[in-house]
Short mmCIF file of C-alpha atoms and ligand atoms in Angstrom, two decimals:
data_model
loop_
_atom_site.label_atom_id
_atom_site.label_comp_id
_atom_site.label_asym_id
_atom_site.label_seq_id
_atom_site.Cartn_x
_atom_site.Cartn_y
_atom_site.Cartn_z
CA MET A 36 4.41 21.03 15.38
CA LYS A 37 6.10 20.10 12.09
CA ALA A 38 3.74 19.06 9.29
CA PHE A 39 3.67 18.67 5.50
CA VAL A 40 0.93 21.21 4.82
CA ILE A 41 -0.72 21.81 1.46
CA HIS A 42 -1.43 25.56 1.57
CA GLU A 43 -2.07 25.70 -2.20
CA LEU A 44 -2.55 22.77 -4.58
CA ALA A 45 0.84 21.96 -6.09
CA HIS A 46 3.15 19.13 -6.98
CA PRO A 47 4.71 17.84 -3.71
CA SER A 48 8.20 18.74 -5.01
CA LYS A 49 7.16 22.39 -4.70
CA ILE A 50 6.06 22.06 -1.06
CA ALA A 51 8.30 22.73 1.96
CA VAL A 52 7.63 21.45 5.46
CA THR A 53 5.72 23.84 7.77
CA GLU A 54 7.52 24.16 11.12
CA ASP A 55 4.79 25.74 13.25
CA TRP A 56 1.49 24.10 12.33
CA PRO A 57 -1.01 23.85 15.24
CA VAL A 58 -1.57 20.47 16.88
CA PRO A 59 -5.03 19.29 15.70
CA THR A 60 -8.03 19.80 17.99
CA LEU A 61 -9.67 16.58 19.13
CA LYS A 62 -13.27 16.04 18.02
CA LYS A 63 -15.76 13.65 19.59
CA ASN A 64 -14.51 10.02 19.66
CA GLU A 65 -11.04 11.00 18.45
CA VAL A 66 -7.68 10.16 19.99
CA MET A 67 -4.39 12.00 19.56
CA ILE A 68 -1.53 10.00 18.08
CA ASP A 69 2.21 10.68 18.16
CA VAL A 70 3.16 9.67 14.62
CA TYR A 71 6.34 7.55 14.47
CA SER A 72 6.18 6.41 10.84
CA ALA A 73 3.85 7.13 7.93
CA GLY A 74 3.46 5.31 4.62
CA LEU A 75 3.88 7.13 1.32
CA ASN A 76 1.15 6.33 -1.18
CA PHE A 77 0.75 7.12 -4.84
CA PHE A 78 -2.51 8.93 -4.14
CA ASP A 79 -0.72 11.41 -1.81
CA ILE A 80 1.01 12.82 -4.91
CA LEU A 81 -2.33 13.20 -6.69
CA GLN A 82 -4.10 14.66 -3.66
CA ALA A 83 -1.47 17.40 -3.19
CA GLN A 84 -2.34 18.58 -6.71
CA GLY A 85 -6.14 18.24 -6.41
CA ARG A 86 -6.09 15.28 -8.83
CA TYR A 87 -7.45 12.63 -6.43
CA GLN A 88 -11.12 11.76 -5.91
CA THR A 89 -11.17 13.17 -2.36
CA LYS A 90 -10.35 16.89 -2.37
CA PRO A 91 -10.00 18.27 1.19
CA PRO A 92 -10.49 22.03 1.71
CA LEU A 93 -7.25 24.05 1.85
CA PRO A 94 -5.08 24.21 3.83
CA PHE A 95 -4.67 20.56 4.84
CA VAL A 96 -1.95 18.23 6.06
CA LEU A 97 -1.11 15.50 3.53
CA GLY A 98 -0.68 11.81 4.35
CA SER A 99 -2.86 8.87 5.27
CA GLU A 100 -1.30 5.61 6.58
CA PHE A 101 0.61 5.84 9.87
CA ALA A 102 1.84 3.94 12.90
CA GLY A 103 2.50 5.53 16.27
CA ARG A 104 1.58 5.75 19.92
CA ILE A 105 -1.48 7.16 21.71
CA SER A 106 -0.27 10.57 22.95
CA HIS A 107 0.09 11.34 26.64
CA GLY A 108 -1.73 14.38 28.01
CA PHE A 109 -4.85 14.29 25.84
CA PRO A 110 -8.35 13.10 26.85
CA LEU A 111 -9.53 9.69 25.60
CA PRO A 112 -13.11 9.07 24.46
CA ALA A 113 -15.39 7.07 26.75
CA GLY A 114 -14.88 3.32 26.29
CA CYS A 115 -11.58 3.78 24.39
CA PRO A 116 -9.75 0.42 24.41
CA PHE A 117 -6.34 2.12 24.26
CA LYS A 118 -4.25 3.95 26.88
CA PRO A 119 -1.53 6.57 26.41
CA GLY A 120 1.64 4.99 25.01
CA ASP A 121 -0.15 2.11 23.26
CA ARG A 122 1.21 1.23 19.81
CA VAL A 123 -1.36 1.52 17.02
CA PHE A 124 -1.64 1.84 13.25
CA GLY A 125 -4.32 3.42 11.11
CA ALA A 126 -5.08 5.85 8.34
CA ILE A 127 -6.50 9.35 8.23
CA LEU A 128 -5.79 12.46 6.19
CA GLY A 129 -3.03 14.42 7.94
CA SER A 130 -0.54 11.73 8.96
CA PHE A 131 2.52 13.55 7.52
CA ALA A 132 2.91 15.42 10.82
CA GLU A 133 4.19 14.97 14.35
CA ARG A 134 0.65 14.47 15.64
CA VAL A 135 -2.65 13.47 14.12
CA ALA A 136 -6.19 13.24 15.57
CA VAL A 137 -8.00 10.04 14.57
CA PRO A 138 -11.44 8.52 15.29
CA VAL A 139 -10.84 5.66 17.71
CA THR A 140 -12.63 3.38 15.24
CA SER A 141 -9.93 4.08 12.61
CA ILE A 142 -7.00 2.61 14.53
CA LEU A 143 -5.90 -0.91 15.38
CA ARG A 144 -3.36 -2.27 17.84
CA LEU A 145 0.10 -2.79 16.29
CA PRO A 146 1.42 -6.29 17.07
CA ASP A 147 4.55 -6.18 19.30
CA SER A 148 6.66 -8.02 16.74
CA LEU A 149 6.21 -5.30 14.12
CA THR A 150 8.15 -2.06 13.87
CA PHE A 151 6.48 1.29 13.38
CA ASP A 152 7.94 1.36 9.85
CA GLN A 153 6.24 -1.95 9.07
CA GLY A 154 3.00 -0.78 10.73
CA ALA A 155 2.92 2.33 8.57
CA GLY A 156 1.98 0.25 5.53
CA LEU A 157 -0.62 -1.94 7.15
CA PHE A 158 -3.90 -0.05 7.15
CA VAL A 159 -4.44 0.39 3.39
CA THR A 160 -1.68 -1.43 1.51
CA TRP A 161 -2.03 -4.89 3.06
CA PRO A 162 -5.83 -5.16 3.25
CA THR A 163 -6.01 -3.95 -0.37
CA SER A 164 -3.87 -6.87 -1.48
CA TYR A 165 -5.47 -9.40 0.87
CA GLU A 166 -9.05 -8.51 -0.08
CA ALA A 167 -8.08 -8.40 -3.77
CA LEU A 168 -6.64 -11.91 -3.71
CA VAL A 169 -8.99 -13.61 -1.28
CA GLY A 170 -12.27 -11.69 -1.33
CA ARG A 171 -12.34 -10.60 -4.96
CA ALA A 172 -10.26 -12.99 -7.10
CA LYS A 173 -10.77 -16.04 -4.82
CA LEU A 174 -7.17 -17.11 -5.46
CA GLN A 175 -6.72 -20.85 -4.88
CA PRO A 176 -3.63 -22.83 -3.81
CA GLY A 177 -1.72 -24.05 -6.86
CA GLU A 178 -3.06 -21.31 -9.16
CA TRP A 179 -0.76 -19.08 -11.21
CA ILE A 180 -0.79 -15.35 -10.47
CA LEU A 181 0.98 -12.51 -12.26
CA VAL A 182 1.66 -9.41 -10.11
CA THR A 183 2.65 -6.17 -11.88
CA ALA A 184 4.77 -3.49 -10.11
CA ALA A 185 5.68 -6.46 -7.94
CA ALA A 186 8.35 -4.63 -5.94
CA GLY A 187 6.02 -1.71 -5.14
CA GLY A 188 3.89 -1.04 -2.07
CA VAL A 189 0.71 -3.01 -2.82
CA GLY A 190 2.62 -5.26 -5.26
CA ILE A 191 5.12 -6.78 -2.84
CA ALA A 192 2.33 -7.33 -0.30
CA ALA A 193 0.39 -9.17 -3.04
CA VAL A 194 3.42 -11.32 -3.89
CA GLN A 195 3.94 -12.31 -0.25
CA LEU A 196 0.27 -12.96 0.40
CA ALA A 197 -0.19 -14.99 -2.79
CA LYS A 198 2.76 -17.17 -1.78
CA ALA A 199 1.34 -17.60 1.73
CA LEU A 200 -1.98 -18.63 0.13
CA GLY A 201 -0.20 -21.36 -1.83
CA ALA A 202 -0.25 -19.77 -5.29
CA LYS A 203 2.58 -19.84 -7.85
CA VAL A 204 3.74 -16.27 -8.29
CA ILE A 205 5.21 -14.55 -11.34
CA ALA A 206 6.48 -11.10 -10.36
CA ALA A 207 6.65 -8.46 -13.10
CA ALA A 208 8.52 -5.19 -12.68
CA GLY A 209 10.48 -2.59 -14.60
CA SER A 210 14.10 -3.39 -13.73
CA GLN A 211 16.33 -6.31 -12.74
CA GLU A 212 16.92 -4.67 -9.38
CA LYS A 213 13.18 -4.65 -8.63
CA LEU A 214 12.75 -8.22 -9.88
CA ASP A 215 15.48 -9.28 -7.45
CA ILE A 216 13.63 -7.48 -4.62
CA ALA A 217 10.36 -9.24 -5.51
CA LYS A 218 12.14 -12.58 -5.42
CA LYS A 219 14.30 -12.02 -2.35
CA TYR A 220 11.80 -10.21 -0.12
CA GLY A 221 8.49 -11.21 -1.68
CA GLY A 222 9.33 -14.85 -2.37
CA ALA A 223 8.20 -14.77 -6.02
CA ASP A 224 8.73 -18.06 -7.89
CA TYR A 225 9.52 -16.44 -11.26
CA THR A 226 10.19 -12.93 -12.51
CA VAL A 227 9.68 -11.14 -15.82
CA ASP A 228 10.77 -7.66 -16.91
CA TYR A 229 7.70 -6.04 -18.45
CA THR A 230 9.71 -3.31 -20.12
CA LYS A 231 10.99 -5.93 -22.60
CA LYS A 232 8.92 -6.43 -25.75
CA GLY A 233 7.08 -9.76 -25.85
CA TRP A 234 7.48 -10.44 -22.10
CA GLN A 235 4.11 -12.20 -22.15
CA GLN A 236 5.76 -15.06 -24.08
CA ASP A 237 7.98 -15.66 -21.03
CA VAL A 238 4.88 -15.92 -18.83
CA LEU A 239 3.31 -18.40 -21.26
CA LYS A 240 6.52 -20.45 -21.26
CA ILE A 241 6.67 -20.48 -17.44
CA THR A 242 3.05 -21.68 -17.24
CA ASN A 243 3.52 -24.34 -19.95
CA GLY A 244 1.36 -22.39 -22.36
CA LYS A 245 -1.64 -22.15 -20.04
CA GLY A 246 -1.27 -18.53 -18.91
CA VAL A 247 -1.98 -17.15 -15.44
CA ASP A 248 -5.23 -17.72 -13.56
CA VAL A 249 -5.11 -14.32 -11.87
CA ILE A 250 -3.62 -10.95 -12.78
CA TYR A 251 -3.02 -8.41 -9.97
CA ASP A 252 -2.46 -5.05 -11.65
CA PRO A 253 -1.79 -1.74 -9.82
CA VAL A 254 -0.20 -0.19 -12.95
CA GLY A 255 -3.04 0.01 -15.50
CA MET A 256 -1.70 -2.60 -17.95
CA ILE A 257 -4.49 -5.18 -17.98
CA THR A 258 -4.72 -5.13 -21.78
CA ASP A 259 -1.04 -6.11 -22.08
CA CYS A 260 -1.44 -8.79 -19.41
CA LEU A 261 -4.46 -10.36 -21.12
CA LYS A 262 -2.03 -11.74 -23.72
CA CYS A 263 -0.90 -14.25 -21.10
CA ILE A 264 -4.04 -14.91 -19.06
CA ALA A 265 -5.56 -18.39 -18.89
CA TRP A 266 -9.04 -19.40 -20.08
CA LYS A 267 -11.54 -18.17 -17.42
CA GLY A 268 -8.81 -16.07 -15.77
CA ARG A 269 -9.58 -13.22 -13.38
CA ALA A 270 -7.94 -9.80 -13.80
CA LEU A 271 -7.80 -7.58 -10.72
CA VAL A 272 -8.01 -3.84 -11.41
CA VAL A 273 -6.02 -2.37 -8.50
CA GLY A 274 -4.75 0.98 -9.73
CA PHE A 275 -3.32 3.14 -12.49
CA ALA A 276 0.22 3.99 -11.40
CA ALA A 277 1.13 4.53 -15.07
CA GLY A 278 -1.03 7.65 -14.97
CA THR A 279 -4.05 6.97 -17.17
CA VAL A 280 -7.26 5.11 -16.49
CA GLU A 281 -6.97 2.11 -18.77
CA LYS A 282 -9.64 1.18 -21.31
CA VAL A 283 -9.78 -2.57 -21.98
CA PRO A 284 -10.99 -3.93 -25.36
CA MET A 285 -14.01 -5.99 -24.38
CA ASN A 286 -13.52 -8.51 -27.20
CA LEU A 287 -10.46 -9.79 -25.30
CA VAL A 288 -12.60 -10.27 -22.21
CA LEU A 289 -15.20 -12.17 -24.21
CA LEU A 290 -12.82 -14.43 -26.12
CA LYS A 291 -11.20 -16.07 -23.09
CA ASN A 292 -14.19 -16.02 -20.69
CA ILE A 293 -12.36 -13.54 -18.49
CA SER A 294 -13.61 -11.77 -15.36
CA LEU A 295 -12.48 -8.19 -14.78
CA VAL A 296 -12.59 -7.67 -11.02
CA GLY A 297 -12.32 -4.28 -9.27
CA ILE A 298 -10.90 -3.68 -5.81
CA PHE A 299 -11.24 -0.39 -3.92
CA TRP A 300 -10.33 -0.95 -0.28
CA GLY A 301 -11.34 2.59 0.74
CA GLY A 302 -14.89 1.84 -0.43
CA TYR A 303 -15.39 -0.79 2.27
CA ALA A 304 -15.36 1.86 5.03
CA VAL A 305 -18.50 3.38 3.50
CA ARG A 306 -20.25 0.40 1.91
CA GLU A 307 -19.27 -2.65 3.90
CA PRO A 308 -17.56 -1.68 7.18
CA GLY A 309 -18.65 -4.94 8.82
CA HIS A 310 -16.38 -6.89 6.48
CA MET A 311 -13.18 -5.01 7.37
CA PRO A 312 -12.29 -6.55 10.77
CA SER A 313 -12.14 -10.07 9.32
CA VAL A 314 -9.71 -8.90 6.62
CA TYR A 315 -7.46 -7.14 9.16
CA LYS A 316 -7.55 -10.19 11.43
CA ALA A 317 -6.71 -12.56 8.57
CA PHE A 318 -3.56 -10.80 7.40
CA LEU A 319 -2.45 -9.76 10.91
CA ASP A 320 -2.59 -13.45 11.86
CA LEU A 321 -0.30 -14.20 8.90
CA LEU A 322 2.04 -11.40 9.97
CA VAL A 323 2.19 -12.39 13.63
CA SER A 324 2.81 -16.04 12.73
CA ARG A 325 5.56 -14.75 10.40
CA LYS A 326 4.08 -16.47 7.37
CA VAL A 327 4.43 -13.04 5.72
CA SER A 328 6.50 -10.04 6.72
CA PRO A 329 6.44 -6.46 5.42
CA PRO A 330 9.93 -6.05 3.98
CA VAL A 331 12.26 -3.53 5.55
CA VAL A 332 14.25 -2.92 2.40
CA TYR A 333 13.35 0.63 1.54
CA ARG A 334 15.97 2.36 -0.54
CA GLU A 335 15.77 5.28 1.84
CA VAL A 336 13.66 6.29 4.84
CA TYR A 337 12.43 9.86 4.50
CA THR A 338 11.93 12.57 7.14
CA LEU A 339 9.44 15.43 7.14
CA ASN A 340 12.23 17.62 5.71
CA SER A 341 12.97 15.18 2.87
CA LEU A 342 9.40 13.98 2.27
CA ALA A 343 9.12 15.85 -1.05
CA ASP A 344 12.10 13.79 -2.27
CA GLY A 345 10.36 10.60 -1.13
CA LEU A 346 7.17 11.42 -3.00
CA HIS A 347 9.23 12.30 -6.06
CA ALA A 348 11.07 8.96 -5.80
CA LEU A 349 7.72 7.12 -5.57
CA GLU A 350 6.38 8.96 -8.59
CA THR A 351 9.49 8.30 -10.68
CA ARG A 352 9.59 4.54 -9.91
CA LYS A 353 12.69 4.74 -7.74
CA THR A 354 11.25 3.20 -4.55
CA TRP A 355 10.62 -0.41 -3.63
CA GLY A 356 8.69 -2.05 -0.83
CA LYS A 357 6.78 0.50 1.15
CA ALA A 358 8.29 3.99 1.03
CA ILE A 359 8.30 5.33 4.59
CA LEU A 360 8.36 8.72 6.31
CA ARG A 361 9.97 8.42 9.74
CA VAL A 362 8.81 11.15 12.09
CA LYS A 363 10.15 9.71 15.37
CA GLU A 364 12.74 7.00 16.01
CA ASP A 365 11.35 3.58 16.93
CA ASP A 366 12.01 3.02 20.65
CA THR A 367 10.69 -0.57 20.87
CA GLN A 368 12.52 -3.89 20.91
CA ALA A 369 11.15 -4.76 17.45
CA GLY A 370 12.32 -1.40 16.14
CA LYS A 371 15.79 -1.56 17.69
CA ALA A 372 16.26 -5.08 16.38
CA LYS A 373 15.45 -4.10 12.82
CA LEU A 374 16.98 -0.61 12.58
N1 NAP B 550 -7.52 -0.23 -5.22
C1 NAP B 550 -7.14 0.17 -4.03
O1 NAP B 550 -7.87 0.09 -3.04
C2 NAP B 550 -5.74 0.71 -3.89
C3 NAP B 550 -5.13 0.83 -2.64
C4 NAP B 550 -3.79 1.30 -2.57
C5 NAP B 550 -3.13 1.67 -3.76
N2 NAP B 550 -3.79 1.57 -4.95
C6 NAP B 550 -3.14 1.97 -6.21
O2 NAP B 550 -2.09 1.07 -6.53
C7 NAP B 550 -1.12 1.74 -7.34
C8 NAP B 550 0.25 1.47 -6.77
O3 NAP B 550 0.37 2.17 -5.54
P1 NAP B 550 1.63 2.00 -4.56
O4 NAP B 550 1.49 3.04 -3.51
O5 NAP B 550 1.77 0.59 -4.16
O6 NAP B 550 2.82 2.44 -5.52
P2 NAP B 550 4.12 1.59 -5.90
O7 NAP B 550 3.66 0.27 -6.42
O8 NAP B 550 5.04 1.58 -4.73
O9 NAP B 550 4.71 2.40 -7.10
C9 NAP B 550 4.14 2.32 -8.34
C10 NAP B 550 4.93 1.38 -9.26
O10 NAP B 550 4.20 1.28 -10.48
C11 NAP B 550 5.11 1.00 -11.52
N3 NAP B 550 4.88 1.85 -12.69
C12 NAP B 550 4.68 1.39 -13.94
N4 NAP B 550 4.54 2.41 -14.80
C13 NAP B 550 4.68 3.55 -14.08
C14 NAP B 550 4.65 4.92 -14.43
N5 NAP B 550 4.44 5.32 -15.70
N6 NAP B 550 4.82 5.84 -13.46
C15 NAP B 550 5.02 5.45 -12.17
N7 NAP B 550 5.05 4.15 -11.78
C16 NAP B 550 4.88 3.20 -12.73
C17 NAP B 550 6.52 1.24 -10.97
O11 NAP B 550 7.14 -0.02 -10.78
P3 NAP B 550 8.15 -0.55 -11.93
O12 NAP B 550 9.29 0.40 -11.96
O13 NAP B 550 8.50 -1.92 -11.47
O14 NAP B 550 7.36 -0.54 -13.21
C18 NAP B 550 6.28 1.93 -9.65
O15 NAP B 550 7.29 1.65 -8.70
C19 NAP B 550 -1.52 3.21 -7.36
O16 NAP B 550 -2.19 3.49 -8.56
C20 NAP B 550 -2.48 3.33 -6.18
O17 NAP B 550 -3.39 4.39 -6.33
C21 NAP B 550 -5.06 1.09 -5.04
#
């Protein structure tokens, strides 16, 4: 099968697709999936170079989030709730390939109304943003929230979810084009370009001098954002897309009674697996009732042959929404309607 295999640690731009990689062997309690779409994540770029916290032994197939169908012609574990052909989404190392073997506990049923492209961003991206806003920051209706990299993968999900939760959303991004995306597809109330000096003054003006109650930051720019946080605000540490792990001056935290709040969705699988189903149910309910909708506005959909370009585009800030690898064409009604 075709797969994006890391034979030696390297930047993804240096890696070509492998045409004849063996189909994975099923282990106990695993099911085989035909991958239709896979989500590109920032950490894929790091993992290909050995710069991410999980370092799989070489060689390995890159990729994590995916949506697809249970393959025909492979055994299913006892008690498996799925049958061949069922539409599912999940995440496991190795999803940038035509097939991937996954523990049955690591997949969920994909609602009929969602395309495989939309499903490919659901297993990590959406629960990260939902748990950040609801479980960690306890965002309340009517509160102000500032979302950085607001047109990005986790960012646009945060904008949509915050709106659905009744918050007032200020989307911050690095270009007018991305601000327009955050407004049009995310539903942001206001936008600010954080590449402009003194942008925090705009946030203060928008909030009548109060500042935002919550900061959602996947970039690593909490220190900058604290200039426009409200008294007793909460700052969510989501990621460091800018490339360095940020160090925050603690006097700023003290002076405004601020809470710095971490969110690591991957950690729940190990430390609090019992909490995960309620998070998936909560945002899937919002999706199915169409209160939120993963945008289908990707600049480009990538294939296994052009995946290196997609990862490069993600790294160089050229993507918006969820950047997607399409392995197989969507054959469902939802897919045909949205193609
Ligand atoms: N905590 C968790 O559980 C969790 C889960 C998933 C992802 N994450 C993290 O969240 C971050 C965002 O991931 P994503 O997949 O959603 O990516 P993304 O938001 O689609 O892309 C990153 C965005 O960050 C902004 N950015 C600002 N400075 C940048 C720089 N120097 N280099 C590159 N980008 C820069 C860019 O938007 P502008 O052009 O608008 O500035 C860029 O589009 C990553 O650090 C990722 O590891 C955390």
